[in-house]
XYZ file of C-alpha atoms in Angstrom:
251
model
C 19.907 -61.241 33.396
C 19.879 -58.410 36.124
C 19.501 -59.541 40.379
C 16.199 -57.633 40.239
C 14.940 -59.665 37.154
C 16.272 -63.004 39.138
C 14.501 -61.960 42.560
C 11.734 -59.948 41.332
C 9.236 -58.223 44.287
C 6.263 -59.784 44.515
C 2.820 -58.170 46.226
C 1.097 -60.047 48.692
C -1.947 -60.972 46.358
C 0.394 -62.418 43.927
C 2.260 -64.382 46.611
C -1.494 -65.646 47.438
C -2.065 -66.572 43.984
C 1.260 -68.562 43.892
C 0.677 -70.158 47.023
C -3.033 -71.549 45.855
C -1.616 -72.578 42.275
C 1.341 -74.728 44.253
C -1.354 -75.846 46.711
C -3.737 -76.574 43.686
C -1.186 -78.649 41.659
C -0.205 -80.600 44.703
C -3.578 -81.763 45.279
C -4.127 -82.974 41.191
C -1.048 -84.510 41.893
C -2.140 -86.288 44.699
C -5.202 -87.716 43.258
C -3.637 -88.601 39.944
C -0.451 -90.393 40.978
C -2.579 -93.353 42.776
C -5.108 -93.925 40.085
C -2.232 -93.749 37.915
C -0.701 -96.840 39.667
C -4.214 -98.443 40.064
C -4.852 -98.261 36.284
C -0.915 -99.533 35.488
C -1.253 -102.215 38.281
C -3.983 -103.731 35.730
C -2.144 -103.421 32.880
C -4.434 -100.590 31.668
C -3.895 -97.717 29.333
C -3.846 -94.881 32.043
C -5.802 -91.623 31.284
C -4.516 -89.942 34.382
C -0.818 -88.356 33.169
C -3.456 -86.747 30.472
C -6.295 -85.869 32.872
C -3.328 -84.458 35.450
C -1.663 -82.160 32.504
C -4.975 -80.697 31.568
C -5.638 -79.934 35.114
C -1.958 -78.564 35.323
C -3.257 -75.983 32.859
C -6.247 -75.087 33.910
C -4.712 -74.366 37.597
C -2.520 -72.068 36.254
C -5.129 -70.021 34.331
C -5.076 -71.619 30.853
C -8.541 -71.610 29.203
C -8.250 -73.463 26.235
C -9.467 -72.904 22.659
C -9.090 -75.663 20.422
C -9.277 -74.994 16.421
C -9.174 -77.724 13.766
C -8.978 -81.691 14.483
C -6.358 -83.186 16.574
C -5.383 -86.732 15.083
C -5.375 -88.992 17.959
C -2.816 -91.736 16.561
C 0.034 -92.253 13.716
C 0.801 -88.635 13.869
C 3.954 -86.450 14.765
C 3.084 -83.225 15.884
C 5.184 -80.573 14.746
C 4.313 -76.943 17.022
C 5.660 -73.912 18.015
C 7.182 -73.388 21.089
C 6.186 -70.589 23.762
C 6.396 -71.673 27.184
C 6.631 -74.630 29.291
C 2.720 -74.718 29.617
C 2.576 -75.863 26.145
C 3.147 -79.138 27.067
C 0.453 -79.761 29.799
C -1.761 -77.912 27.253
C -1.039 -80.379 24.345
C -0.857 -83.376 26.401
C -3.972 -82.348 28.402
C -5.854 -82.060 24.945
C -4.751 -85.003 22.962
C -2.542 -87.106 25.105
C 0.480 -86.827 23.540
C 4.181 -87.707 24.363
C 7.082 -85.213 23.660
C 10.447 -85.251 22.320
C 12.743 -83.365 25.104
C 16.485 -82.861 25.778
C 18.244 -85.188 28.352
C 19.085 -82.843 30.922
C 15.452 -82.488 31.592
C 15.281 -85.987 32.612
C 17.663 -84.970 35.397
C 15.836 -82.156 36.864
C 14.071 -83.139 40.241
C 10.375 -83.841 40.169
C 10.232 -82.573 36.483
C 12.124 -85.331 35.201
C 10.073 -87.760 36.914
C 6.695 -86.215 35.803
C 8.005 -86.348 32.385
C 8.541 -89.639 32.456
C 5.002 -90.408 33.740
C 4.059 -88.892 30.488
C 6.291 -90.951 28.550
C 8.936 -88.171 27.568
C 11.649 -89.529 25.087
C 14.869 -87.538 26.383
C 17.538 -87.244 23.353
C 20.637 -85.884 23.513
C 21.300 -83.837 20.445
C 25.291 -83.885 21.376
C 25.456 -87.591 21.370
C 26.534 -87.674 17.900
C 27.417 -91.474 18.271
C 24.119 -92.353 19.314
C 21.826 -90.584 16.708
C 21.070 -93.942 15.043
C 19.665 -95.162 18.362
C 17.568 -92.303 19.516
C 15.878 -92.344 16.060
C 14.792 -96.288 16.806
C 13.633 -95.330 20.224
C 11.619 -92.473 18.759
C 9.891 -94.847 15.976
C 9.674 -97.710 18.613
C 7.855 -94.954 20.765
C 5.706 -93.922 17.939
C 4.204 -97.286 17.677
C 3.515 -97.387 21.115
C 2.099 -94.240 22.067
C 0.802 -93.110 18.904
C 1.533 -89.886 18.731
C 4.507 -87.794 19.699
C 5.013 -83.795 19.676
C 8.483 -82.121 18.389
C 8.734 -78.240 19.216
C 10.497 -77.769 15.915
C 12.222 -74.515 16.656
C 14.863 -76.052 19.056
C 14.052 -73.441 21.573
C 11.497 -71.126 22.776
C 10.098 -68.102 21.069
C 8.208 -64.440 21.914
C 5.011 -65.622 19.887
C 5.109 -63.133 17.280
C 7.174 -64.678 14.782
C 7.974 -68.377 13.932
C 11.671 -69.385 14.252
C 13.840 -71.057 11.876
C 12.720 -74.835 12.051
C 15.583 -77.594 12.968
C 15.344 -80.315 10.480
C 17.997 -82.253 12.389
C 14.867 -82.434 14.942
C 12.908 -84.333 12.330
C 15.400 -87.336 11.735
C 12.456 -89.852 12.584
C 10.895 -88.964 9.990
C 13.907 -89.704 7.285
C 12.322 -91.978 5.754
C 9.008 -91.668 7.750
C 7.519 -94.793 9.482
C 4.345 -96.314 7.266
C 1.265 -94.677 7.984
C 2.564 -92.135 10.098
C 0.970 -88.094 9.154
C 2.735 -85.056 10.239
C 0.168 -82.359 11.644
C 1.284 -78.720 12.369
C 0.345 -77.417 15.371
C 0.072 -73.555 16.188
C 0.262 -72.188 20.010
C -0.979 -68.851 20.561
C -1.622 -67.132 24.093
C -3.075 -63.977 22.488
C -2.449 -60.778 24.937
C -0.938 -62.874 27.485
C 1.997 -63.909 25.752
C 4.202 -61.250 27.114
C 3.464 -62.447 30.560
C 3.886 -65.875 29.830
C 7.000 -66.121 27.406
C 10.071 -68.337 28.432
C 12.755 -66.329 27.082
C 16.896 -65.574 26.783
C 18.659 -66.985 30.054
C 15.540 -66.757 32.273
C 16.194 -69.384 34.774
C 13.075 -71.630 34.738
C 12.307 -71.294 38.389
C 12.215 -67.626 38.055
C 9.488 -67.922 34.861
C 7.315 -70.858 37.010
C 7.333 -68.296 39.568
C 6.175 -65.356 37.437
C 3.776 -67.327 35.674
C 2.112 -68.917 38.722
C 2.064 -65.530 40.501
C 0.329 -63.670 37.289
C -3.352 -62.279 38.070
C -6.797 -63.979 36.160
C -6.951 -66.614 33.204
C -5.909 -66.309 29.462
C -6.940 -68.194 26.330
C -4.688 -70.430 24.908
C -5.593 -71.190 21.332
C -4.325 -74.467 19.678
C -4.544 -74.586 15.974
C -4.544 -78.035 14.334
C -3.735 -77.577 10.391
C -4.305 -79.880 7.928
C -1.963 -83.186 8.606
C -0.141 -84.348 5.299
C 1.867 -87.287 4.440
C 5.668 -86.922 5.068
C 6.572 -89.443 2.518
C 5.242 -86.784 -0.210
C 8.039 -85.089 0.829
C 11.899 -85.301 0.469
C 13.627 -85.357 3.378
C 13.056 -83.746 6.891
C 14.502 -80.353 5.259
C 11.119 -80.286 2.720
C 8.824 -81.816 5.516
C 9.883 -78.914 8.117
C 9.608 -76.556 5.208
C 6.048 -77.346 4.729
C 4.802 -77.413 7.961
C 6.446 -74.045 8.648
C 4.843 -72.802 5.726
C 1.479 -73.732 6.990
C 2.159 -72.396 10.225
C 3.196 -69.288 8.932
C 0.247 -68.728 6.296
C -2.215 -69.563 9.801
C -0.613 -66.861 11.585
C -0.936 -64.184 8.551
C-alpha cells in the first residue's frame, strides 16, 4: 500500500464528520456501559451490548434493511464478510455472538468491547487446542443461543462470494442436537466500494475512511431459510449447502 493511501488527505467537511461520529460513538458507549454493569450486577440478561452495537451502525451511517426472519436461539449463522460494520449490524439486529481471531483480543479497547458481546476468540494456528476450541464454541452456543461465523475467513469485495473454509465449521461436525444453520447475506449496495476492507489496508486507516464518509447508506441483511446441519454429511457439505443458497440469492 502506498504512503498516500496510508495517509490520505481529508477535507474539512470530512474531518468534521469523523469528529462528530467519534463523539457519538463515545457518548453511546458512556451511556451503555453503566447500564450494562447494572444489569450484570443483578444477574440479568443485558440488552445493552446489542443496543450499543445497533447504535454504532446507525452513527456510522448504516440504515439497516432486513429481509427474511432471523432465528433467535439454537442457531449458527453463516455469513459473508465485507467490513467491520458487519459485526455491529448483525449483533445489533439479533444479539448474536461472533467467532474472531485470537489476535483481535489483544487490540486495545476493540478487544475489550468484543468481549462485552461475548466474542469467542480462537487461535487457528494452535492445532493442539482445536478440540478445546470446539468444546468452547459448543458451550457458548448453549449459553448465548446464537453464534455467527464468517465462513469465508476474510473480507471480500461484495461482488462475489469467496470460497468457504470448512475448517471454521468444526463446531458443526457433528452438530449439537437441535442446532440449525441459517445463511445470512450482507449487502451494502452502491456504498460497497467505500466500505470494503480489502488487501493490506490497516484497520485504523479503513475506520478513518468509513467514519469520514458522507451521508447514510442502506445495509441489507438477508436471512435465508435455515436448515438442519444433521442432514448434511460433515462440515464440507454444510459449508457447500450454505454457500449455494447464498450464491442463488445473489444471482
